[in-house]
Coordinates of C-alpha atoms in Angstrom, one line a residue:
M6 CA 19.2 -0.7 24.1
S7 CA 17.0 2.4 24.1
N8 CA 13.9 3.3 25.7
E9 CA 12.3 1.2 22.8
T10 CA 13.8 -1.7 23.0
S11 CA 13.1 -1.8 26.9
T12 CA 9.2 -2.3 27.9
H13 CA 9.5 -6.0 25.1
T14 CA 12.9 -8.3 25.3
A15 CA 11.2 -11.6 26.8
Q16 CA 10.7 -14.3 23.8
A17 CA 8.6 -16.4 25.5
G18 CA 5.1 -16.0 27.5
Q19 CA 4.0 -13.1 26.2
P20 CA 0.0 -13.0 26.0
A21 CA -1.7 -13.9 22.4
T22 CA -3.0 -10.1 22.4
K23 CA -2.5 -6.3 23.9
A24 CA -4.2 -3.3 24.9
I25 CA -5.7 -1.0 22.9
G26 CA -2.9 1.8 21.8
E27 CA -0.2 -0.1 22.5
E28 CA 1.9 0.2 19.7
S29 CA 5.5 0.8 19.4
L30 CA 8.2 0.9 18.0
A31 CA 9.6 -1.2 19.8
P32 CA 10.8 -5.4 18.2
Q33 CA 6.8 -6.9 18.1
Q34 CA 6.6 -9.5 20.6
T35 CA 3.2 -10.1 20.6
R36 CA 1.6 -11.0 16.9
I37 CA -2.0 -10.9 16.5
M38 CA -2.0 -11.8 13.6
G39 CA -2.8 -15.6 12.4
R40 CA -2.6 -16.9 8.8
V41 CA -5.5 -16.8 7.4
S42 CA -6.2 -13.2 9.6
Y43 CA -2.9 -11.6 8.3
L44 CA -4.2 -12.2 4.5
L45 CA -8.0 -11.2 5.2
A46 CA -5.9 -7.1 6.9
W47 CA -4.3 -7.8 2.7
F48 CA -7.0 -8.3 1.4
G49 CA -9.1 -5.7 2.5
G50 CA -6.4 -2.6 2.7
C51 CA -5.9 -3.1 -1.1
V52 CA -8.9 -2.1 -2.3
S53 CA -7.6 1.4 -5.3
I54 CA -10.9 1.9 -7.3
G55 CA -8.0 2.8 -9.6
T56 CA -8.0 -0.5 -11.0
F57 CA -10.4 0.4 -12.7
T58 CA -9.2 2.3 -14.5
M59 CA -5.8 -0.2 -15.3
G60 CA -8.4 -3.1 -16.5
S61 CA -9.9 0.0 -19.0
S62 CA -5.9 0.7 -20.1
V63 CA -5.3 -2.7 -21.7
V64 CA -8.3 -2.8 -23.9
G65 CA -7.7 -2.7 -27.1
S66 CA -4.5 -4.4 -26.6
L67 CA -5.3 -8.3 -25.0
N68 CA -8.6 -10.1 -24.9
L69 CA -10.0 -12.0 -21.8
I70 CA -7.5 -14.5 -21.5
Q71 CA -4.2 -12.3 -22.1
A72 CA -6.4 -10.3 -19.2
T73 CA -6.4 -11.8 -16.4
L74 CA -3.2 -13.7 -17.0
A75 CA -1.3 -10.4 -17.2
I76 CA -3.5 -9.2 -13.8
A77 CA -2.3 -12.6 -12.5
I78 CA 1.4 -12.9 -12.7
G79 CA 1.9 -9.0 -12.0
C80 CA -0.1 -10.1 -9.0
F81 CA 2.5 -12.3 -7.6
V82 CA 5.2 -10.7 -8.7
I83 CA 3.9 -8.0 -6.6
G84 CA 3.7 -10.1 -3.3
I85 CA 7.4 -11.2 -4.3
A86 CA 9.1 -7.8 -3.9
L87 CA 6.4 -7.7 -0.5
A88 CA 8.2 -11.7 0.7
L89 CA 11.6 -10.4 0.1
N90 CA 11.3 -6.3 1.7
G91 CA 8.6 -7.6 5.0
A92 CA 10.7 -10.1 5.9
A93 CA 12.8 -8.6 8.1
G94 CA 9.9 -7.2 9.6
Y95 CA 8.5 -10.1 9.9
K96 CA 11.9 -11.7 12.1
Y97 CA 12.8 -8.7 13.6
G98 CA 9.3 -7.5 14.5
I99 CA 10.8 -4.0 13.4
P100 CA 8.7 -1.4 12.1
F101 CA 9.8 -0.1 8.2
M102 CA 11.2 3.1 10.1
V103 CA 13.1 1.4 12.1
Q104 CA 13.8 -1.9 9.3
A105 CA 15.3 1.8 6.9
R106 CA 18.8 3.2 10.3
A107 CA 20.9 0.0 8.6
A108 CA 20.3 1.1 5.4
F109 CA 19.8 5.1 6.0
G110 CA 21.6 5.7 8.8
F111 CA 18.7 7.1 11.9
A112 CA 19.3 10.7 10.7
G113 CA 19.0 9.8 6.6
T114 CA 15.5 7.2 8.1
R115 CA 14.3 10.7 6.9
L116 CA 14.3 10.3 3.6
P117 CA 12.3 7.0 2.5
G118 CA 9.9 8.1 6.3
L119 CA 9.5 11.8 4.7
V120 CA 8.1 9.6 0.5
R121 CA 6.4 7.2 2.4
A122 CA 4.8 9.5 4.8
V123 CA 3.5 12.6 2.3
P124 CA 2.0 10.5 -0.6
A125 CA 0.1 8.2 2.6
I126 CA -1.6 11.2 3.7
V127 CA -2.2 13.5 0.8
W128 CA -4.4 9.6 -0.4
Y129 CA -6.1 9.9 2.6
G130 CA -7.5 13.0 2.0
F131 CA -8.3 12.8 -1.5
Q132 CA -9.3 8.9 -0.8
S133 CA -11.6 10.9 2.4
W134 CA -12.9 13.2 0.1
I135 CA -14.6 10.2 -2.6
G136 CA -15.7 7.6 0.3
A137 CA -17.6 10.8 0.9
G138 CA -19.3 11.7 -1.7
A139 CA -20.4 8.4 -2.5
L140 CA -21.9 8.5 0.8
N141 CA -23.4 11.3 0.1
M142 CA -24.7 10.6 -3.3
V143 CA -26.7 7.8 -1.7
S144 CA -28.1 9.9 0.9
A145 CA -29.0 12.5 -1.8
T146 CA -31.5 9.1 -3.9
L147 CA -32.5 7.1 -1.2
F148 CA -33.0 10.1 1.6
G149 CA -32.9 13.1 -0.6
F150 CA -29.9 14.5 2.2
D151 CA -27.6 16.3 0.5
N152 CA -24.5 17.2 2.0
L153 CA -21.3 16.5 1.0
V154 CA -19.1 18.1 3.2
F155 CA -21.4 16.9 6.3
F156 CA -20.6 13.6 5.3
F157 CA -16.6 14.2 4.1
I158 CA -16.6 15.5 8.1
T159 CA -18.4 13.3 9.5
F160 CA -16.2 10.1 7.3
Q161 CA -13.1 11.6 8.2
F162 CA -14.0 11.1 12.3
L163 CA -14.8 8.0 11.6
Q164 CA -11.9 7.0 10.6
I165 CA -9.3 9.1 12.4
G166 CA -12.0 7.0 15.9
L167 CA -11.1 3.3 13.7
S168 CA -7.2 4.5 13.2
V169 CA -6.7 4.6 16.9
M170 CA -7.0 0.8 18.2
D171 CA -4.7 0.7 16.5
F172 CA -4.3 -3.0 14.4
Q173 CA -6.8 -4.6 17.7
G174 CA -9.6 -2.3 15.7
I175 CA -7.5 -2.8 11.8
K176 CA -7.2 -6.6 12.2
W177 CA -10.9 -7.1 12.0
L178 CA -11.9 -3.7 10.4
E179 CA -9.8 -5.7 7.5
N180 CA -11.9 -8.7 8.4
I181 CA -15.6 -8.0 8.5
G182 CA -14.6 -5.8 6.0
S183 CA -12.8 -7.8 3.6
A184 CA -16.4 -10.5 2.8
F185 CA -18.7 -7.4 1.8
I186 CA -15.9 -5.8 -0.3
L187 CA -15.6 -9.6 -1.4
A188 CA -20.1 -9.7 -2.0
S189 CA -20.1 -6.4 -3.6
L190 CA -17.5 -6.9 -6.7
V191 CA -18.9 -10.3 -7.1
Y192 CA -21.9 -8.4 -7.4
M193 CA -21.2 -5.8 -9.4
F194 CA -18.3 -8.5 -12.0
Y195 CA -22.0 -10.8 -12.4
S196 CA -24.2 -7.4 -12.8
T197 CA -21.4 -6.6 -15.9
V198 CA -21.7 -9.9 -18.3
Q199 CA -25.4 -9.4 -17.1
R200 CA -25.2 -6.5 -19.2
Y201 CA -22.8 -6.8 -21.7
G202 CA -23.1 -9.8 -21.8
D203 CA -23.5 -9.7 -26.2
E204 CA -20.5 -7.2 -26.4
L205 CA -18.4 -9.1 -25.0
S206 CA -19.3 -12.6 -26.4
T207 CA -18.3 -11.0 -29.9
N208 CA -15.8 -8.8 -29.4
L209 CA -12.9 -9.9 -25.7
L210 CA -13.3 -13.6 -26.4
T211 CA -12.3 -13.6 -30.3
M212 CA -9.4 -10.5 -31.0
E213 CA -5.9 -11.9 -31.3
G214 CA -4.6 -9.8 -28.6
S215 CA -0.8 -10.1 -28.4
W216 CA 1.7 -12.1 -25.8
G217 CA 4.0 -9.9 -26.4
L218 CA 5.3 -6.4 -24.8
P219 CA 2.1 -5.0 -24.4
F220 CA 0.9 -8.5 -22.2
W221 CA 3.9 -7.6 -20.3
S222 CA 3.6 -5.0 -19.7
A223 CA -0.1 -5.1 -18.4
T224 CA 1.5 -7.1 -16.1
M225 CA 3.4 -4.6 -14.3
L226 CA 0.6 -1.5 -14.8
F227 CA -0.3 -3.0 -10.6
L228 CA 3.3 -2.6 -9.5
G229 CA 2.1 2.0 -9.2
I230 CA -1.1 1.1 -6.3
Y231 CA 1.5 -1.5 -4.7
S232 CA 4.6 0.3 -4.2
T233 CA 3.7 2.3 -1.6
M234 CA 2.9 -0.7 0.1
I235 CA 5.8 -2.9 -0.5
L236 CA 8.0 -0.3 1.4
N237 CA 6.5 0.0 4.6
V238 CA 5.7 -3.6 4.3
S239 CA 7.9 -5.1 8.1
D240 CA 5.3 -2.2 9.4
Y241 CA 2.7 -5.2 8.6
S242 CA 5.0 -7.9 8.5
R243 CA 5.7 -7.7 12.1
E244 CA 2.1 -8.0 12.9
H245 CA 1.8 -11.7 12.2
K246 CA 2.2 -14.7 13.7
H247 CA 5.2 -16.8 13.5
G248 CA 5.7 -20.1 11.4
S249 CA 5.1 -18.9 7.8
S250 CA 7.8 -19.6 5.3
P251 CA 8.9 -17.3 3.1
S252 CA 6.8 -19.2 0.2
L253 CA 3.7 -19.3 1.8
L254 CA 4.6 -15.6 2.7
T255 CA 4.7 -14.5 -1.4
I256 CA 1.3 -16.6 -1.9
I257 CA -0.7 -15.7 1.3
Y258 CA 0.3 -12.2 -0.3
S259 CA -0.3 -12.7 -3.8
M260 CA -3.0 -14.3 -3.2
S261 CA -5.0 -12.5 -0.5
I262 CA -3.5 -9.1 -3.6
L263 CA -5.4 -10.8 -6.4
P264 CA -8.7 -11.5 -5.9
C265 CA -10.2 -7.8 -5.8
T266 CA -7.2 -6.7 -8.7
L267 CA -8.9 -9.8 -10.4
F268 CA -12.1 -8.1 -10.6
M269 CA -11.7 -4.9 -10.3
G270 CA -9.9 -5.7 -13.5
L271 CA -11.9 -7.2 -15.4
I272 CA -15.2 -4.4 -14.7
G273 CA -12.9 -1.7 -15.9
Y274 CA -11.7 -4.3 -18.8
M275 CA -15.6 -5.0 -20.3
V276 CA -17.0 -1.8 -18.9
S277 CA -14.3 0.1 -21.1
E278 CA -14.5 -2.1 -24.1
A279 CA -18.5 -2.5 -24.6
T280 CA -18.7 1.3 -22.9
G281 CA -16.3 3.4 -24.4
V282 CA -16.2 5.2 -21.4
A283 CA -13.4 4.5 -18.9
D284 CA -14.6 4.8 -15.7
P285 CA -16.6 2.2 -14.5
I286 CA -17.8 4.4 -11.7
Q287 CA -19.1 6.7 -14.3
V288 CA -21.3 4.0 -15.4
F289 CA -22.7 2.4 -12.4
A290 CA -23.2 5.8 -11.4
N291 CA -26.0 6.4 -14.1
A292 CA -27.3 3.1 -14.0
V293 CA -30.3 4.9 -12.9
D294 CA -32.9 1.7 -14.2
N295 CA -30.2 0.0 -12.2
T296 CA -30.6 0.5 -7.8
P297 CA -29.7 -1.9 -6.0
L298 CA -26.6 -1.7 -8.6
L299 CA -26.1 1.8 -7.9
M300 CA -25.5 1.5 -3.8
T301 CA -23.8 -1.8 -4.1
T302 CA -21.9 0.0 -6.3
L303 CA -21.9 3.7 -4.2
L304 CA -21.1 1.3 -1.0
F305 CA -18.3 -0.4 -1.8
I306 CA -16.5 2.0 -3.4
A307 CA -17.2 4.6 0.3
F308 CA -16.2 1.4 2.5
A309 CA -13.5 0.6 -0.1
Q310 CA -11.9 3.7 1.0
V311 CA -12.2 3.2 5.2
T312 CA -10.3 0.2 4.6
T313 CA -7.7 0.9 2.4
N314 CA -7.1 4.6 4.4
V315 CA -7.2 3.1 7.8
L316 CA -3.6 0.5 6.8
N317 CA -2.1 1.6 4.5
N318 CA -2.7 5.4 4.9
V319 CA -2.0 5.9 8.0
V320 CA 0.0 3.7 9.8
P321 CA 2.6 4.4 7.4
P322 CA 2.5 8.3 8.8
T323 CA 2.0 7.1 12.4
Y324 CA 4.8 5.4 12.8
I325 CA 7.2 7.9 11.0
L326 CA 5.4 10.2 13.5
M327 CA 6.0 7.9 16.9
D328 CA 9.6 7.7 14.8
V329 CA 10.6 11.9 15.0
F330 CA 8.3 13.8 17.0
K331 CA 9.1 10.5 19.6
L332 CA 4.2 10.0 20.4
S333 CA 3.0 7.5 20.6
F334 CA 0.7 5.7 18.3
R335 CA -3.2 7.7 20.4
P336 CA -1.9 11.0 19.6
A337 CA -0.2 10.4 16.5
T338 CA -3.4 8.5 14.3
I339 CA -5.2 11.8 15.0
I340 CA -2.8 14.7 14.1
V341 CA -2.2 12.2 10.8
G342 CA -6.5 12.7 10.8
L343 CA -6.5 16.0 11.4
L344 CA -3.4 16.5 8.7
A345 CA -5.3 14.9 5.8
F346 CA -8.3 17.9 6.6
A347 CA -4.7 19.6 5.2
T348 CA -4.5 18.5 1.7
F349 CA -7.6 20.1 0.7
P350 CA -8.4 17.5 -1.2
W351 CA -11.9 19.7 -2.9
K352 CA -9.1 20.9 -4.7
L353 CA -7.2 17.9 -5.8
V354 CA -10.7 16.3 -7.4
T355 CA -10.9 19.6 -9.3
A356 CA -10.0 19.2 -13.4
E357 CA -7.1 22.1 -13.2
S358 CA -5.8 20.0 -10.0
A359 CA -5.5 16.7 -12.4
A360 CA -2.8 17.7 -14.2
G361 CA 0.1 18.6 -11.0
L362 CA -1.6 15.7 -9.0
Q363 CA -0.4 13.0 -11.8
V364 CA 2.9 14.8 -11.5
F365 CA 3.3 14.8 -7.7
V366 CA 2.5 10.6 -7.8
Q367 CA 5.2 10.4 -11.2
T368 CA 7.4 12.0 -9.3
Y369 CA 7.6 10.6 -6.2
S370 CA 7.0 7.2 -7.2
A371 CA 11.2 7.7 -8.8
F372 CA 12.0 7.4 -4.6
L373 CA 10.2 4.2 -4.3
G374 CA 11.7 1.4 -6.6
P375 CA 15.3 3.4 -5.1
I376 CA 14.7 2.7 -1.8
F377 CA 12.9 -0.3 -2.1
A378 CA 16.8 -2.0 -3.1
I379 CA 18.4 0.1 -1.7
L380 CA 16.4 -1.9 1.4
V381 CA 17.1 -5.2 0.6
V382 CA 20.2 -5.0 -0.3
D383 CA 21.3 -4.3 2.3
Y384 CA 19.3 -7.1 4.3
Y385 CA 20.3 -9.7 1.9
L386 CA 23.7 -8.8 0.8
I387 CA 24.4 -6.8 3.8
R388 CA 23.5 -8.1 6.8
K389 CA 22.8 -11.5 5.8
R390 CA 19.4 -11.5 6.2
T391 CA 20.6 -10.1 10.3
L392 CA 20.5 -7.4 12.1
N393 CA 22.3 -6.2 15.2
L394 CA 18.7 -4.9 16.7
E395 CA 21.0 -2.8 20.0
H396 CA 21.9 -0.8 16.4
L397 CA 19.9 -0.1 15.0
Y398 CA 17.9 1.3 19.0
N399 CA 21.4 3.0 19.7
A400 CA 21.4 6.6 18.2
Q401 CA 24.6 6.9 19.6
G402 CA 25.5 3.7 17.9
P403 CA 27.3 2.7 14.6
Y404 CA 24.4 3.7 13.1
S405 CA 24.2 7.2 13.8
G406 CA 24.4 10.5 11.5
L407 CA 23.0 9.7 7.1
N408 CA 24.4 6.8 5.5
Y409 CA 25.7 9.1 2.9
A410 CA 26.1 5.5 0.4
A411 CA 22.4 4.7 0.4
L412 CA 21.5 9.0 -0.2
I413 CA 23.8 8.6 -3.1
A414 CA 22.6 5.3 -4.4
T415 CA 19.1 6.9 -4.8
V416 CA 19.8 10.1 -6.4
V417 CA 21.0 7.9 -9.3
G418 CA 18.3 5.7 -8.5
V419 CA 15.7 8.2 -9.5
V420 CA 17.7 10.1 -12.5
V421 CA 17.7 6.7 -13.8
A422 CA 14.1 6.1 -12.8
L423 CA 13.1 9.8 -14.6
T424 CA 15.0 9.1 -17.1
F425 CA 13.0 5.8 -18.4
S426 CA 9.6 7.4 -16.3
S427 CA 7.3 5.1 -18.1
V428 CA 9.2 2.0 -16.0
S429 CA 10.4 3.4 -13.2
W430 CA 9.8 1.2 -10.9
Y431 CA 12.2 -1.3 -12.1
A432 CA 14.3 0.6 -13.6
S433 CA 16.0 1.9 -10.8
L434 CA 16.7 -1.1 -8.8
I435 CA 19.7 -2.7 -10.4
P436 CA 21.4 1.0 -11.0
A437 CA 21.2 2.2 -7.4
G438 CA 21.0 -1.3 -5.3
L439 CA 24.2 -2.1 -7.3
V440 CA 25.9 1.9 -6.1
Y441 CA 24.5 0.5 -2.9
F442 CA 26.3 -2.3 -2.6
L443 CA 29.6 -1.2 -4.1
L444 CA 29.3 1.2 -2.0
M445 CA 28.9 -0.6 1.2
K446 CA 32.0 -3.1 0.0
H447 CA 33.7 -0.7 -0.8
W448 CA 34.1 3.0 0.5
A449 CA 35.1 3.4 3.6
P450 CA 33.5 6.3 5.4
C451 CA 30.5 3.4 4.9
Q452 CA 32.6 0.7 7.3
R453 CA 30.4 1.4 10.5
F454 CA 27.2 0.3 8.8
R455 CA 28.2 -2.6 7.8
Q456 CA 28.3 -3.6 11.0

């Protein structure tokens, strides 16, 4: 084995905690999150402001009951995908970049690493700018101090400081933050019903809606937000203590994502139906007659960016930098935070950048489904859920170089995804997975990767 595993070989007698900054790519032996803590970590890290808009998008096609069920089913599907791809990390304690070596090879992991890291850094900067804007509005409203650049720089360095605390800091940030997030969402939901109750009762409950294609399409709307996390879920599952079955893990993932998604989706749905405005944040921001609601909403926006960034936009590129450049955890997180400045998020939020940002999202999303399919097929059908850790940590071993089966399968999946862009993630799964399976079984150049 390489040095990556030399300090983590003993299974027994491990301490219950680990020192800050001790994170590595080695198999994780000291796990710090039990079931409740792990659920709360996902709860706090899965707050996406875009969920408001997704709720707005089903207005006119689904009634309130249908919208609620669509969100619940969508979250359960996400839970299954997370449990499937996170199984290797949970069982062996390995991160996403090590897991991918079996399917893509040591050199080939640069592809899934790039697909996961670049969007994370871009969204890190983008969401930090959004959060800083919310804090600036709070400051301007309450204290008359208006300086967005100051709040952005301060906000970003605050997140960098939280990030270097590694999973010890992430655990407590997400666990404690989840209480504020849930309380804020309950208050925002209550205020929405109080303000627009009459319009909602006459429209949302009485409309017929659809149980057909619009309903099932709505169940899949939420996957786009979580598809990046589905890819690198092993980065998190390796921190969860042993003892949870696959079915229990599916429930943990589903129930951690469901509350925020349900509240935010229904708030967006109800506000859009009652006002005709698709952006609930704009509605709340204009609620000048209700300052507590405005402040709660703005603080919720800011805090949600922190919990989401630290878990989902810092950890993946950090591990990738650790793998590619052999950095330790702390320097890698600092570099990721500084790279977020280089995304020029103040440019990304302009109307002129909206079209380009949409193309960027559609392009990288086309790679997510194929890579997910390849990882799942590799672990369950090729490896039969048994990995050779010595090979995974030996850069000169059987997994050295590039596995062309994974590369070809990814290309096939991407072509299908771009052809059926409206359902790209789903359309790419079977073609990419099938091509990868057939090549691994029957193509001679892939033989050494079957070990």
